[in-house]
Amino acid sequence: MKIFKNIISIILAFLLMLSILLTVALQIVSSTILNKDYIFGKLDEANYYNNVYEQIKDSLAGYIGPSGLDEEVLENIYTREQVKEDINLIINNIYENKDDKINTEDIKEKLQNNIEASVGSGLLTKENKKSIEDFIDKIADEYVQNISHDPYFEKLGIIMNKAKDIVGKVDGIIIFVPIILAVVILLLNIKQISSAIRFISISILTSGLIGIVIKLFIEAKINISNILIINDSFSEVIKNVINSILNNINTMSIIGIIGSIVIIVLTNIIKVNRQTIE
């Protein structure tokens, strides 16, 4: 009977270890990449808004040569605050499953005014006006592309919302699984509480060790510092997110390892003291 009980306890301890890993993984994912506010913080941390502002400036400058216009026509057609608002609009689209469009009418109007001030509205021919209209549309489209990065962010939104749906369905349930398994182990070993605590502690210890191994494996297989996705600005955000997640895994794993070791040691000390007294 004792052997059977130990086998069941070992199986439950293994399941407890898996459930702890899954629960921790879901909590990390929910609080990081699935958390819109967390992403906003990482955008600030990586100076993403300012980087995109400068990136747009360089990108639009490439249209000046073929147009024959002066570079000054691009001055002050958009602001840093506008870039930030439009980036946040795209992030909201991704996380809220929306399809709000970036409004470029203000940019077009300012650009039109700059061109007329530079060239002189009275000197524009019908053909020139058509070319300028096309130029203004291209500048507006380029601005939007630098902000939205279609179709990449569109696909990211689809993936993100599917992930949120899945996590939302299991998150409220999975968090109770480790608790239930721990209680079952305690009840199964109610006459030997120290054994039950050891089973639970070993599960936590193993989970922590596996977490450390996963972190080291990711760091060994992925050269995080050389990641390049879409552009340098976006890549910097991705690097920060990955490093943050790895740090979370490391912190929670160390806490689990230290906590479980302390519990195991204390349990053994208490057991030895009881045997001595008896």
Short mmCIF file of C-alpha atoms in Angstrom, two decimals:
data_model
loop_
_atom_site.label_atom_id
_atom_site.label_comp_id
_atom_site.label_asym_id
_atom_site.label_seq_id
_atom_site.Cartn_x
_atom_site.Cartn_y
_atom_site.Cartn_z
CA MET A 1 0.00 0.00 0.00
CA LYS A 2 2.85 2.35 0.90
CA ILE A 3 4.62 1.65 -2.41
CA PHE A 4 1.41 2.32 -4.33
CA LYS A 5 0.88 5.56 -2.42
CA ASN A 6 4.46 6.65 -3.19
CA ILE A 7 4.02 5.88 -6.90
CA ILE A 8 0.82 7.94 -7.00
CA SER A 9 2.58 10.74 -5.10
CA ILE A 10 5.47 10.72 -7.60
CA ILE A 11 3.04 10.90 -10.53
CA LEU A 12 1.15 13.75 -8.86
CA ALA A 13 4.44 15.53 -8.11
CA PHE A 14 5.41 15.24 -11.78
CA LEU A 15 2.04 16.66 -12.84
CA LEU A 16 2.46 19.42 -10.25
CA MET A 17 5.83 20.30 -11.74
CA LEU A 18 4.34 20.51 -15.24
CA SER A 19 1.40 22.59 -14.02
CA ILE A 20 3.75 25.00 -12.22
CA LEU A 21 5.77 25.47 -15.41
CA LEU A 22 2.62 26.05 -17.46
CA THR A 23 1.16 28.46 -14.90
CA VAL A 24 4.37 30.49 -14.68
CA ALA A 25 4.68 30.56 -18.49
CA LEU A 26 1.10 31.81 -18.88
CA GLN A 27 1.59 34.46 -16.21
CA ILE A 28 4.78 35.71 -17.85
CA VAL A 29 3.17 35.81 -21.30
CA SER A 30 0.05 37.54 -19.95
CA SER A 31 2.06 40.20 -18.14
CA THR A 32 4.49 40.86 -21.00
CA ILE A 33 3.79 40.35 -24.70
CA LEU A 34 0.01 40.11 -24.23
CA ASN A 35 -0.06 43.23 -22.07
CA LYS A 36 -0.55 46.42 -24.10
CA ASP A 37 0.68 48.68 -21.30
CA TYR A 38 3.84 46.60 -20.96
CA ILE A 39 4.55 47.05 -24.68
CA PHE A 40 4.00 50.82 -24.42
CA GLY A 41 6.60 50.84 -21.65
CA LYS A 42 9.07 48.91 -23.80
CA LEU A 43 8.53 51.32 -26.70
CA ASP A 44 9.49 54.18 -24.40
CA GLU A 45 12.42 52.24 -23.00
CA ALA A 46 13.80 51.58 -26.50
CA ASN A 47 13.23 55.23 -27.54
CA TYR A 48 11.08 53.76 -30.31
CA TYR A 49 8.91 56.84 -30.90
CA ASN A 50 11.89 59.12 -31.47
CA ASN A 51 13.69 56.53 -33.59
CA VAL A 52 10.66 56.15 -35.86
CA TYR A 53 10.38 59.94 -36.13
CA GLU A 54 13.98 60.13 -37.40
CA GLN A 55 13.47 57.07 -39.59
CA ILE A 56 10.46 58.70 -41.29
CA LYS A 57 12.50 61.84 -41.91
CA ASP A 58 15.25 59.83 -43.67
CA SER A 59 12.70 57.78 -45.59
CA LEU A 60 10.79 60.81 -46.91
CA ALA A 61 14.03 62.56 -47.90
CA GLY A 62 14.53 59.87 -50.54
CA TYR A 63 11.54 61.23 -52.48
CA ILE A 64 12.93 64.74 -52.82
CA GLY A 65 15.56 64.06 -55.49
CA PRO A 66 13.20 62.55 -58.11
CA SER A 67 10.56 65.21 -57.40
CA GLY A 68 12.82 68.19 -58.09
CA LEU A 69 11.44 69.96 -55.03
CA ASP A 70 13.42 71.58 -52.25
CA GLU A 71 13.98 69.57 -49.05
CA GLU A 72 12.39 72.37 -47.05
CA VAL A 73 8.93 71.30 -48.24
CA LEU A 74 9.15 68.35 -45.82
CA GLU A 75 9.81 70.50 -42.79
CA ASN A 76 7.23 70.48 -39.98
CA ILE A 77 4.67 68.39 -41.87
CA TYR A 78 4.43 66.03 -38.87
CA THR A 79 5.48 66.18 -35.21
CA ARG A 80 7.01 63.80 -32.70
CA GLU A 81 3.76 63.82 -30.75
CA GLN A 82 1.82 62.93 -33.90
CA VAL A 83 4.18 60.03 -34.58
CA LYS A 84 3.69 58.76 -31.03
CA GLU A 85 -0.10 59.01 -31.28
CA ASP A 86 -0.14 57.16 -34.60
CA ILE A 87 2.16 54.42 -33.30
CA ASN A 88 -0.10 54.01 -30.26
CA LEU A 89 -3.09 53.82 -32.59
CA ILE A 90 -1.46 50.88 -34.41
CA ILE A 91 -0.60 49.17 -31.11
CA ASN A 92 -4.22 49.58 -30.01
CA ASN A 93 -5.33 48.06 -33.32
CA ILE A 94 -3.13 45.04 -32.63
CA TYR A 95 -4.30 44.46 -29.06
CA GLU A 96 -7.93 45.54 -29.36
CA ASN A 97 -8.57 43.88 -32.73
CA LYS A 98 -9.43 47.22 -34.33
CA ASP A 99 -8.82 48.63 -37.79
CA ASP A 100 -8.52 52.38 -37.14
CA LYS A 101 -6.70 54.21 -39.92
CA ILE A 102 -3.92 56.76 -39.57
CA ASN A 103 -5.21 60.20 -40.56
CA THR A 104 -2.77 61.84 -42.99
CA GLU A 105 -4.95 64.78 -44.06
CA ASP A 106 -3.04 67.18 -41.82
CA ILE A 107 0.27 66.00 -43.28
CA LYS A 108 -1.03 66.41 -46.82
CA GLU A 109 -2.33 69.89 -46.11
CA LYS A 110 0.92 71.06 -44.54
CA LEU A 111 2.94 69.54 -47.37
CA GLN A 112 0.68 71.20 -49.96
CA ASN A 113 1.17 74.57 -48.24
CA ASN A 114 4.95 74.10 -48.06
CA ILE A 115 5.14 73.23 -51.76
CA GLU A 116 3.02 76.22 -52.78
CA ALA A 117 5.16 78.49 -50.61
CA SER A 118 8.33 77.07 -52.17
CA VAL A 119 7.25 76.95 -55.81
CA GLY A 120 4.54 79.57 -55.88
CA SER A 121 0.95 78.43 -56.38
CA GLY A 122 0.45 80.81 -59.31
CA LEU A 123 3.30 79.19 -61.25
CA LEU A 124 1.92 75.66 -61.09
CA THR A 125 0.65 74.20 -64.35
CA LYS A 126 -2.05 71.55 -64.62
CA GLU A 127 0.63 68.87 -65.19
CA ASN A 128 2.68 70.11 -62.25
CA LYS A 129 -0.36 70.03 -59.99
CA LYS A 130 -1.01 66.39 -60.91
CA SER A 131 2.64 65.47 -60.21
CA ILE A 132 2.52 67.29 -56.89
CA GLU A 133 -0.69 65.51 -55.92
CA ASP A 134 1.00 62.17 -56.66
CA PHE A 135 4.06 63.29 -54.67
CA ILE A 136 1.89 64.26 -51.69
CA ASP A 137 0.09 60.90 -51.79
CA LYS A 138 3.42 59.04 -51.90
CA ILE A 139 4.73 61.00 -48.92
CA ALA A 140 1.55 60.27 -46.94
CA ASP A 141 1.69 56.56 -47.86
CA GLU A 142 5.36 56.38 -46.87
CA TYR A 143 4.59 57.98 -43.52
CA VAL A 144 1.84 55.42 -42.86
CA GLN A 145 4.06 52.53 -43.91
CA ASN A 146 6.83 53.60 -41.53
CA ILE A 147 4.31 53.67 -38.70
CA SER A 148 2.17 50.61 -39.47
CA HIS A 149 4.65 48.28 -41.23
CA ASP A 150 1.89 46.52 -43.14
CA PRO A 151 1.46 43.62 -43.63
CA TYR A 152 3.72 42.57 -40.72
CA PHE A 153 1.81 44.31 -37.94
CA GLU A 154 -1.49 43.15 -39.42
CA LYS A 155 -0.36 39.52 -39.18
CA LEU A 156 0.98 40.21 -35.70
CA GLY A 157 -2.45 41.46 -34.68
CA ILE A 158 -4.09 38.24 -35.87
CA ILE A 159 -1.58 36.10 -33.95
CA MET A 160 -1.85 38.30 -30.84
CA ASN A 161 -5.63 38.10 -30.67
CA LYS A 162 -5.62 34.32 -31.13
CA ALA A 163 -3.06 34.03 -28.33
CA LYS A 164 -5.13 36.30 -26.07
CA ASP A 165 -8.23 34.19 -26.71
CA ILE A 166 -6.41 30.94 -25.86
CA VAL A 167 -4.72 32.34 -22.75
CA GLY A 168 -7.97 33.96 -21.63
CA LYS A 169 -9.79 30.63 -21.79
CA VAL A 170 -7.24 28.61 -19.79
CA ASP A 171 -5.68 31.24 -17.53
CA GLY A 172 -8.53 31.30 -15.03
CA ILE A 173 -8.48 27.49 -14.78
CA ILE A 174 -4.81 26.55 -14.98
CA ILE A 175 -3.85 28.69 -11.99
CA PHE A 176 -5.89 26.40 -9.71
CA VAL A 177 -4.36 23.16 -11.02
CA PRO A 178 -1.11 23.38 -8.99
CA ILE A 179 -3.11 24.19 -5.86
CA ILE A 180 -5.43 21.23 -6.39
CA LEU A 181 -2.53 18.85 -7.06
CA ALA A 182 -0.65 20.07 -3.96
CA VAL A 183 -3.77 19.55 -1.82
CA VAL A 184 -4.24 16.02 -3.20
CA ILE A 185 -0.60 15.19 -2.40
CA LEU A 186 -1.11 16.49 1.16
CA LEU A 187 -4.30 14.48 1.61
CA LEU A 188 -2.69 11.35 0.19
CA ASN A 189 0.15 11.67 2.67
CA ILE A 190 -1.89 13.12 5.53
CA LYS A 191 -0.17 10.82 8.05
CA GLN A 192 3.27 11.78 6.75
CA ILE A 193 3.06 15.51 6.13
CA SER A 194 6.83 15.83 5.86
CA SER A 195 6.82 13.42 2.90
CA ALA A 196 4.02 15.38 1.23
CA ILE A 197 5.93 18.64 1.70
CA ARG A 198 9.04 17.05 0.19
CA PHE A 199 7.10 15.88 -2.86
CA ILE A 200 5.68 19.38 -3.35
CA SER A 201 9.04 21.06 -2.73
CA ILE A 202 10.82 18.78 -5.19
CA SER A 203 8.22 19.68 -7.81
CA ILE A 204 8.88 23.38 -7.24
CA LEU A 205 12.65 22.81 -7.22
CA THR A 206 12.50 20.86 -10.50
CA SER A 207 10.34 23.55 -12.09
CA GLY A 208 12.90 26.18 -11.12
CA LEU A 209 15.78 24.14 -12.50
CA ILE A 210 13.93 23.55 -15.77
CA GLY A 211 13.23 27.30 -15.98
CA ILE A 212 16.97 28.03 -15.66
CA VAL A 213 17.74 25.41 -18.34
CA ILE A 214 15.14 26.93 -20.69
CA LYS A 215 16.64 30.40 -20.21
CA LEU A 216 20.18 29.16 -20.87
CA PHE A 217 19.00 27.18 -23.91
CA ILE A 218 17.32 30.24 -25.44
CA GLU A 219 20.38 32.40 -24.82
CA ALA A 220 22.61 29.72 -26.40
CA LYS A 221 20.42 29.22 -29.46
CA ILE A 222 19.38 32.84 -30.14
CA ASN A 223 21.90 35.64 -30.60
CA ILE A 224 19.61 38.25 -29.08
CA SER A 225 21.97 41.18 -29.65
CA ASN A 226 21.97 40.51 -33.42
CA ILE A 227 18.19 40.15 -33.89
CA LEU A 228 16.93 42.18 -36.85
CA ILE A 229 13.19 42.25 -37.53
CA ILE A 230 11.66 44.88 -39.88
CA ASN A 231 14.20 47.58 -38.88
CA ASP A 232 16.65 48.61 -36.15
CA SER A 233 14.03 50.50 -34.12
CA PHE A 234 11.59 47.61 -33.95
CA SER A 235 14.42 45.12 -33.38
CA GLU A 236 15.52 47.07 -30.31
CA VAL A 237 12.03 46.70 -28.83
CA ILE A 238 12.05 42.95 -29.54
CA LYS A 239 15.45 42.59 -27.86
CA ASN A 240 14.20 44.41 -24.77
CA VAL A 241 11.07 42.25 -24.60
CA ILE A 242 13.03 38.99 -24.94
CA ASN A 243 15.59 40.04 -22.32
CA SER A 244 12.80 41.11 -19.98
CA ILE A 245 11.02 37.76 -20.36
CA LEU A 246 14.27 35.86 -19.78
CA ASN A 247 14.95 37.94 -16.66
CA ASN A 248 11.44 37.12 -15.40
CA ILE A 249 12.05 33.40 -16.00
CA ASN A 250 15.40 33.64 -14.22
CA THR A 251 13.97 35.53 -11.22
CA MET A 252 10.99 33.23 -10.73
CA SER A 253 13.16 30.13 -11.18
CA ILE A 254 15.69 31.29 -8.57
CA ILE A 255 12.90 32.15 -6.11
CA GLY A 256 11.39 28.69 -6.65
CA ILE A 257 14.74 26.93 -6.23
CA ILE A 258 15.74 28.82 -3.08
CA GLY A 259 12.26 28.57 -1.56
CA SER A 260 11.97 24.82 -2.17
CA ILE A 261 15.47 24.13 -0.81
CA VAL A 262 14.70 26.10 2.34
CA ILE A 263 11.44 24.18 2.83
CA ILE A 264 13.15 20.81 2.28
CA VAL A 265 15.93 21.65 4.74
CA LEU A 266 13.50 22.93 7.38
CA THR A 267 11.29 19.87 6.95
CA ASN A 268 14.26 17.55 7.45
CA ILE A 269 15.43 19.50 10.51
CA ILE A 270 11.96 19.31 12.07
CA LYS A 271 11.76 15.59 11.29
CA VAL A 272 15.17 14.90 12.86
CA ASN A 273 14.29 16.93 15.97
CA ARG A 274 11.04 15.00 16.40
CA GLN A 275 12.85 11.68 16.08
CA THR A 276 15.43 12.85 18.63
CA ILE A 277 12.73 13.86 21.10
CA GLU A 278 10.93 10.58 20.64
#
